[in-house]
Amino acid sequence: MRPSSPRPRRRAAPLLALLTALFSAGALRAETVDRFVLASGGVVLEVSTPASGIMRIRMGRGKLPEDASWAVSAATRAARHPLHVSRNREALQLRGAGISARINHRTLQTEVLDGNGKVLLADLAGRSALSATGGFRLRGKLAGADHVFGLGDKTGTFDRKGGAYTMWNSDAYKFNQATDPLYKSIPFFMAVGDRGQAYGVFLDNTWRSTFDFGKTERDVLAISAEGGPVDYYVMSGPAPKDVLQQYARLTGTAPLPPQWALGFQQSKWSYKTDAEVRAIAQRLRAERLPADVIYMDIDYQDRARPFTVNRNAFSDVRQLASDLRAQGLRLVLITDPHIANAPGQGYAAYDSGAAQDVFLKLPDGKYYSGDVWPGASVFPDFSRAKARRWWGDLYAGFLADGVAGFWNDMNEPSIFNVASKTMPLDVVHRIESDDFAPRSTSHAELHNVYGQLNSRATYEGVSRLQPDLRPFVLTRATYAGGQRYAATWTGDNASSWQHLKMGIHQLLNLGMSGFSFAGNDVGGYAGEHPSPELLTRWFQIGAFTPLFRAHAETNRPAQEPWVGDATHVEIRRRFIEERYRLMPYFYAAAEENSRSGIPMLRPVFLNIPQVLAKGDRLGGTEDQFMLGNDLLVAPSPTPESPGDYKVELPAKGWYDYWTGRRLAGDSESLTPDIARLPIYVRPGAIIPKQPLVQSTTATPEGALELHIYPGPDCAGEIYADDGTSLGYQRGAYLRQRIRCEESPTGVRVVFEQRKATGSRGGKRWRFMSMDQKSMLQQRVAWFWLRIWPAGRLMSKDRNRQAVMANSSSFRSEKVLGA
Ligand code: MIG
């Protein structure tokens, strides 16, 4: 450590003077600007710093590309931190907050450096990246030791180094490890070195693009697109979590989901009648399998037409929704973007859309019509605010019926009976949205963002129609920034061991691409029916993933959790139950994500970058994942095999989650047991758990439990609110931080002041009012403390008292400010 300077402000001046002096041979001047524009050889380059640690680079032939985006809000792009410019004949130096750039005047090659002057991304192409035909190919140096993550749920290898990937949203039924492209385009990645130092790159371009991480050319990163702007951001980290926060700063965070969406969700293509849906609900309750959601897939509709109901099969959706709600279950309905091309038939979605002129057309001015589930279909032009509004309003009926959430499928968009599996590229979109200049463009530009805009229309519509409720929207296709509107799942996986394992990597990479609230179809969607073992393992792991939804294709034998013999059903039940016991922990992780962009599900290195220094396979953590900051799940790397395996832990002294036993070493050899999923707890964790409920809507009977695992940085948090409304944004929530301190006499548990934000500004903390949340207050005021490893119950406490504990005794202390 350097001794801290007594006069930090005055140190900057001589440094600046020095820089100026260094360049003085050819120096023109030094200045401070809010963006920097430079032209060479007919190419214009612009550099700006929208936020500390983030540099934006745009480049175009003759002029800069349009400054507009589906991912980054206008306000975020408009924010500009000062750039200090110094120059000489060859190079320009731009220094911003926490990031800087060096640009070659002539070639426009732009090196991006971190705040300490270390090169993050060395550009090899400069202005030669632009091709005469409108596309471009950026090239940069990829450091040899770097690992690469992101690009959403693409398969291939978990670490993307050495791979190449294409962005083109595609319906990828029964995809496999080699399938690319898949459903989503999230052109963001993070490179991480072995010492945990990371940077990020986001190319904000919706056209078909490719990312090559040293596959074609060793240690060269190549990013190319067929059209659209050179418009990218470099994020300087330095830690992997910093990069994700910087990316969240650009593209936003997911809103806090309704708590019921974190419960178990049961789906199938399709529960075909009212009676069948009721039977599923009844069975879940009879089997004591906790659940919060039942989905209705396409067969509830009249002739597969979105926003209709087949009244023969579902005579009264409102009654059904209300009866399910009485059992603590909510209904989610699929609503696909393909509107049946059915003029003059009294189909309201078609008629209103045609009247408002919202459907996509071909260059000749006729509707584009493609075949999907309803047969010939037309498609809303979601790039127009007006069309999104029309779409959002279509949800009024279902919302009035008490439907709680919506599922946007097929929005790549997927089209049957054509080789391209999507609409022709010359379909004309008429962009009228945000700060885009109103203009017509081809589907080639809008294709990759179609799903994101579809889910945006749904989210904004539901928000408008039910302003104080949190929407739940699930989308299959999306683009960067789509986390602001919808949760997602990884599409049509298959019931195989390989998919079970690959699915975790997909979710981890999605989480490192802005999408935390995501899941895989539990049990597998397509292919052979899962064996009892595979289904059980999938429920075990699914219970620890953010979106916990069982789903399967049509015409398959049942694969609900009760299928099979009693032993398996009992194991699945125990894991679903554990999910509900851990709900306070899940909820706190979801809430953290909504503020910070740090995903709920994390690779170990995201929490503990030091593991990377241990080398191979991400320091032995490649098959593990963490939920939040504290729980490490370690499934077998070969889940189909009964063979022993070794779990490498980040350090000594982690705890076994199931027994509370503290491990002496930093690894453990295990023999797989179908009844068990190994989970470890970080020393220093405080995990809130609640008594078992069958639905998040039920009030747990009994006290909240705080499980305390003494160790360094011992802390945890309780976050609670009403679970469904936006009241939390007005301060109606409870947040309590808890710390523990070890001393020779025992463990001291400290409850910090409870907090809720003021309605605006959020700077001043104030106490939460007791009236709104009295139930919740009561529960949280009455808790049990369990201190591990002994698992001793230290206190049942109604009076918000902290305890001082050691092996033989404990004493209470009055808590400050409670
Ligand atoms: O062409 O709605 O990925 O989850 O069950 C298939 C029927 C359309 C694909 C989705 C899947 C859903 C199915 N859909």
CSV table of N, CA, C and O in Angstrom, one decimal, residues 112-151:
chain,number,residue,atom,x,y,z
A,112,VAL,N,-8.2,0.9,-25.3
A,112,VAL,CA,-8.9,1.3,-24.1
A,112,VAL,C,-8.1,0.8,-22.9
A,112,VAL,O,-7.7,-0.3,-22.9
A,113,LEU,N,-7.9,1.7,-21.9
A,113,LEU,CA,-7.1,1.4,-20.8
A,113,LEU,C,-7.9,1.6,-19.5
A,113,LEU,O,-8.8,2.4,-19.5
A,114,ASP,N,-7.5,0.9,-18.5
A,114,ASP,CA,-8.2,1.1,-17.2
A,114,ASP,C,-7.7,2.4,-16.5
A,114,ASP,O,-6.8,3.1,-17.0
A,115,GLY,N,-8.2,2.7,-15.3
A,115,GLY,CA,-7.9,3.9,-14.6
A,115,GLY,C,-6.4,4.0,-14.3
A,115,GLY,O,-5.9,5.1,-14.1
A,116,ASN,N,-5.7,2.8,-14.2
A,116,ASN,CA,-4.3,2.8,-13.9
A,116,ASN,C,-3.4,2.8,-15.1
A,116,ASN,O,-2.2,2.5,-15.0
A,117,GLY,N,-4.0,2.9,-16.3
A,117,GLY,CA,-3.2,2.9,-17.5
A,117,GLY,C,-2.9,1.5,-18.1
A,117,GLY,O,-2.1,1.4,-19.0
A,118,LYS,N,-3.5,0.5,-17.6
A,118,LYS,CA,-3.3,-0.8,-18.1
A,118,LYS,C,-4.2,-1.1,-19.3
A,118,LYS,O,-5.4,-0.8,-19.2
A,119,VAL,N,-3.7,-1.6,-20.4
A,119,VAL,CA,-4.5,-1.8,-21.6
A,119,VAL,C,-5.5,-2.9,-21.3
A,119,VAL,O,-5.2,-4.0,-20.9
A,120,LEU,N,-6.8,-2.6,-21.6
A,120,LEU,CA,-7.9,-3.5,-21.5
A,120,LEU,C,-8.1,-4.2,-22.9
A,120,LEU,O,-8.2,-5.4,-23.1
A,121,LEU,N,-8.2,-3.3,-23.9
A,121,LEU,CA,-8.6,-3.7,-25.2
A,121,LEU,C,-7.7,-3.0,-26.2
A,121,LEU,O,-7.9,-1.8,-26.3
A,122,ALA,N,-6.9,-3.7,-26.9
A,122,ALA,CA,-6.0,-3.0,-27.9
A,122,ALA,C,-6.7,-3.3,-29.3
A,122,ALA,O,-6.8,-4.4,-29.7
A,123,ASP,N,-7.1,-2.2,-29.9
A,123,ASP,CA,-7.8,-2.3,-31.2
A,123,ASP,C,-6.8,-2.5,-32.3
A,123,ASP,O,-5.7,-1.8,-32.4
A,124,LEU,N,-7.0,-3.5,-33.1
A,124,LEU,CA,-6.1,-3.8,-34.2
A,124,LEU,C,-6.5,-3.3,-35.5
A,124,LEU,O,-5.8,-3.3,-36.5
A,125,ALA,N,-7.8,-2.8,-35.6
A,125,ALA,CA,-8.3,-2.5,-36.9
A,125,ALA,C,-8.5,-1.0,-37.2
A,125,ALA,O,-8.2,-0.5,-38.3
A,126,GLY,N,-8.8,-0.2,-36.2
A,126,GLY,CA,-9.1,1.2,-36.4
A,126,GLY,C,-10.1,1.4,-37.5
A,126,GLY,O,-11.1,0.7,-37.6
A,127,ARG,N,-9.9,2.4,-38.3
A,127,ARG,CA,-10.9,2.7,-39.3
A,127,ARG,C,-11.0,1.7,-40.4
A,127,ARG,O,-12.0,1.6,-41.1
A,128,SER,N,-10.0,0.8,-40.5
A,128,SER,CA,-10.1,-0.2,-41.5
A,128,SER,C,-11.2,-1.3,-41.2
A,128,SER,O,-11.5,-2.2,-41.9
A,129,ALA,N,-11.8,-1.2,-40.0
A,129,ALA,CA,-12.8,-2.1,-39.6
A,129,ALA,C,-14.1,-1.9,-40.5
A,129,ALA,O,-14.8,-2.9,-40.7
A,130,LEU,N,-14.3,-0.7,-41.0
A,130,LEU,CA,-15.5,-0.5,-41.8
A,130,LEU,C,-15.3,-1.0,-43.2
A,130,LEU,O,-14.3,-0.7,-43.8
A,131,SER,N,-16.3,-1.8,-43.7
A,131,SER,CA,-16.2,-2.2,-45.0
A,131,SER,C,-17.0,-1.3,-45.9
A,131,SER,O,-17.8,-0.6,-45.5
A,132,ALA,N,-16.7,-1.4,-47.2
A,132,ALA,CA,-17.3,-0.5,-48.1
A,132,ALA,C,-18.8,-0.8,-48.3
A,132,ALA,O,-19.6,0.0,-48.7
A,133,THR,N,-19.2,-2.0,-47.9
A,133,THR,CA,-20.6,-2.5,-48.1
A,133,THR,C,-21.5,-2.2,-47.0
A,133,THR,O,-22.6,-2.7,-46.9
A,134,GLY,N,-21.0,-1.6,-45.9
A,134,GLY,CA,-21.9,-1.2,-44.8
A,134,GLY,C,-21.7,-2.1,-43.6
A,134,GLY,O,-22.1,-1.7,-42.5
A,135,GLY,N,-21.0,-3.2,-43.7
A,135,GLY,CA,-20.7,-4.0,-42.5
A,135,GLY,C,-19.4,-3.5,-41.8
A,135,GLY,O,-18.8,-2.5,-42.2
A,136,PHE,N,-19.0,-4.3,-40.8
A,136,PHE,CA,-17.7,-3.9,-40.2
A,136,PHE,C,-17.1,-5.2,-39.5
A,136,PHE,O,-17.8,-6.2,-39.3
A,137,ARG,N,-15.8,-5.1,-39.3
A,137,ARG,CA,-15.1,-6.2,-38.6
A,137,ARG,C,-14.1,-5.6,-37.6
A,137,ARG,O,-13.0,-5.1,-38.1
A,138,LEU,N,-14.4,-5.5,-36.4
A,138,LEU,CA,-13.5,-5.0,-35.4
A,138,LEU,C,-12.6,-6.1,-34.9
A,138,LEU,O,-13.0,-7.3,-34.9
A,139,ARG,N,-11.3,-5.8,-34.7
A,139,ARG,CA,-10.4,-6.8,-34.2
A,139,ARG,C,-9.6,-6.2,-33.0
A,139,ARG,O,-9.3,-5.0,-33.0
A,140,GLY,N,-9.4,-7.1,-32.1
A,140,GLY,CA,-8.7,-6.6,-30.9
A,140,GLY,C,-7.8,-7.7,-30.3
A,140,GLY,O,-8.0,-8.9,-30.7
A,141,LYS,N,-6.9,-7.4,-29.4
A,141,LYS,CA,-6.1,-8.4,-28.8
A,141,LYS,C,-6.8,-9.0,-27.7
A,141,LYS,O,-7.4,-8.3,-26.9
A,142,LEU,N,-6.8,-10.3,-27.6
A,142,LEU,CA,-7.4,-11.1,-26.5
A,142,LEU,C,-6.3,-11.7,-25.7
A,142,LEU,O,-5.5,-12.5,-26.2
A,143,ALA,N,-6.1,-11.2,-24.4
A,143,ALA,CA,-5.0,-11.7,-23.6
A,143,ALA,C,-5.1,-13.2,-23.4
A,143,ALA,O,-6.2,-13.7,-23.2
A,144,GLY,N,-4.0,-13.9,-23.5
A,144,GLY,CA,-3.9,-15.3,-23.5
A,144,GLY,C,-4.6,-16.0,-22.3
A,144,GLY,O,-5.3,-17.0,-22.5
A,145,ALA,N,-4.5,-15.4,-21.2
A,145,ALA,CA,-5.0,-16.1,-20.0
A,145,ALA,C,-6.5,-15.8,-19.7
A,145,ALA,O,-7.1,-16.3,-18.8
A,146,ASP,N,-7.0,-14.9,-20.5
A,146,ASP,CA,-8.4,-14.5,-20.2
A,146,ASP,C,-9.4,-15.6,-20.4
A,146,ASP,O,-9.3,-16.3,-21.4
A,147,HIS,N,-10.4,-15.6,-19.5
A,147,HIS,CA,-11.6,-16.4,-19.7
A,147,HIS,C,-12.7,-15.4,-20.3
A,147,HIS,O,-12.6,-14.2,-20.0
A,148,VAL,N,-13.6,-15.9,-21.0
A,148,VAL,CA,-14.7,-15.1,-21.6
A,148,VAL,C,-16.1,-15.6,-21.2
A,148,VAL,O,-16.3,-16.8,-21.3
A,149,PHE,N,-16.9,-14.8,-20.7
A,149,PHE,CA,-18.3,-15.1,-20.3
A,149,PHE,C,-19.3,-14.1,-20.9
A,149,PHE,O,-18.9,-13.0,-21.2
A,150,GLY,N,-20.5,-14.6,-20.9
A,150,GLY,CA,-21.6,-13.7,-21.4
A,150,GLY,C,-22.3,-14.2,-22.6
A,150,GLY,O,-22.4,-15.4,-22.8
A,151,LEU,N,-22.7,-13.3,-23.5
A,151,LEU,CA,-23.5,-13.7,-24.7
A,151,LEU,C,-24.7,-14.5,-24.4
A,151,LEU,O,-25.2,-15.3,-25.2
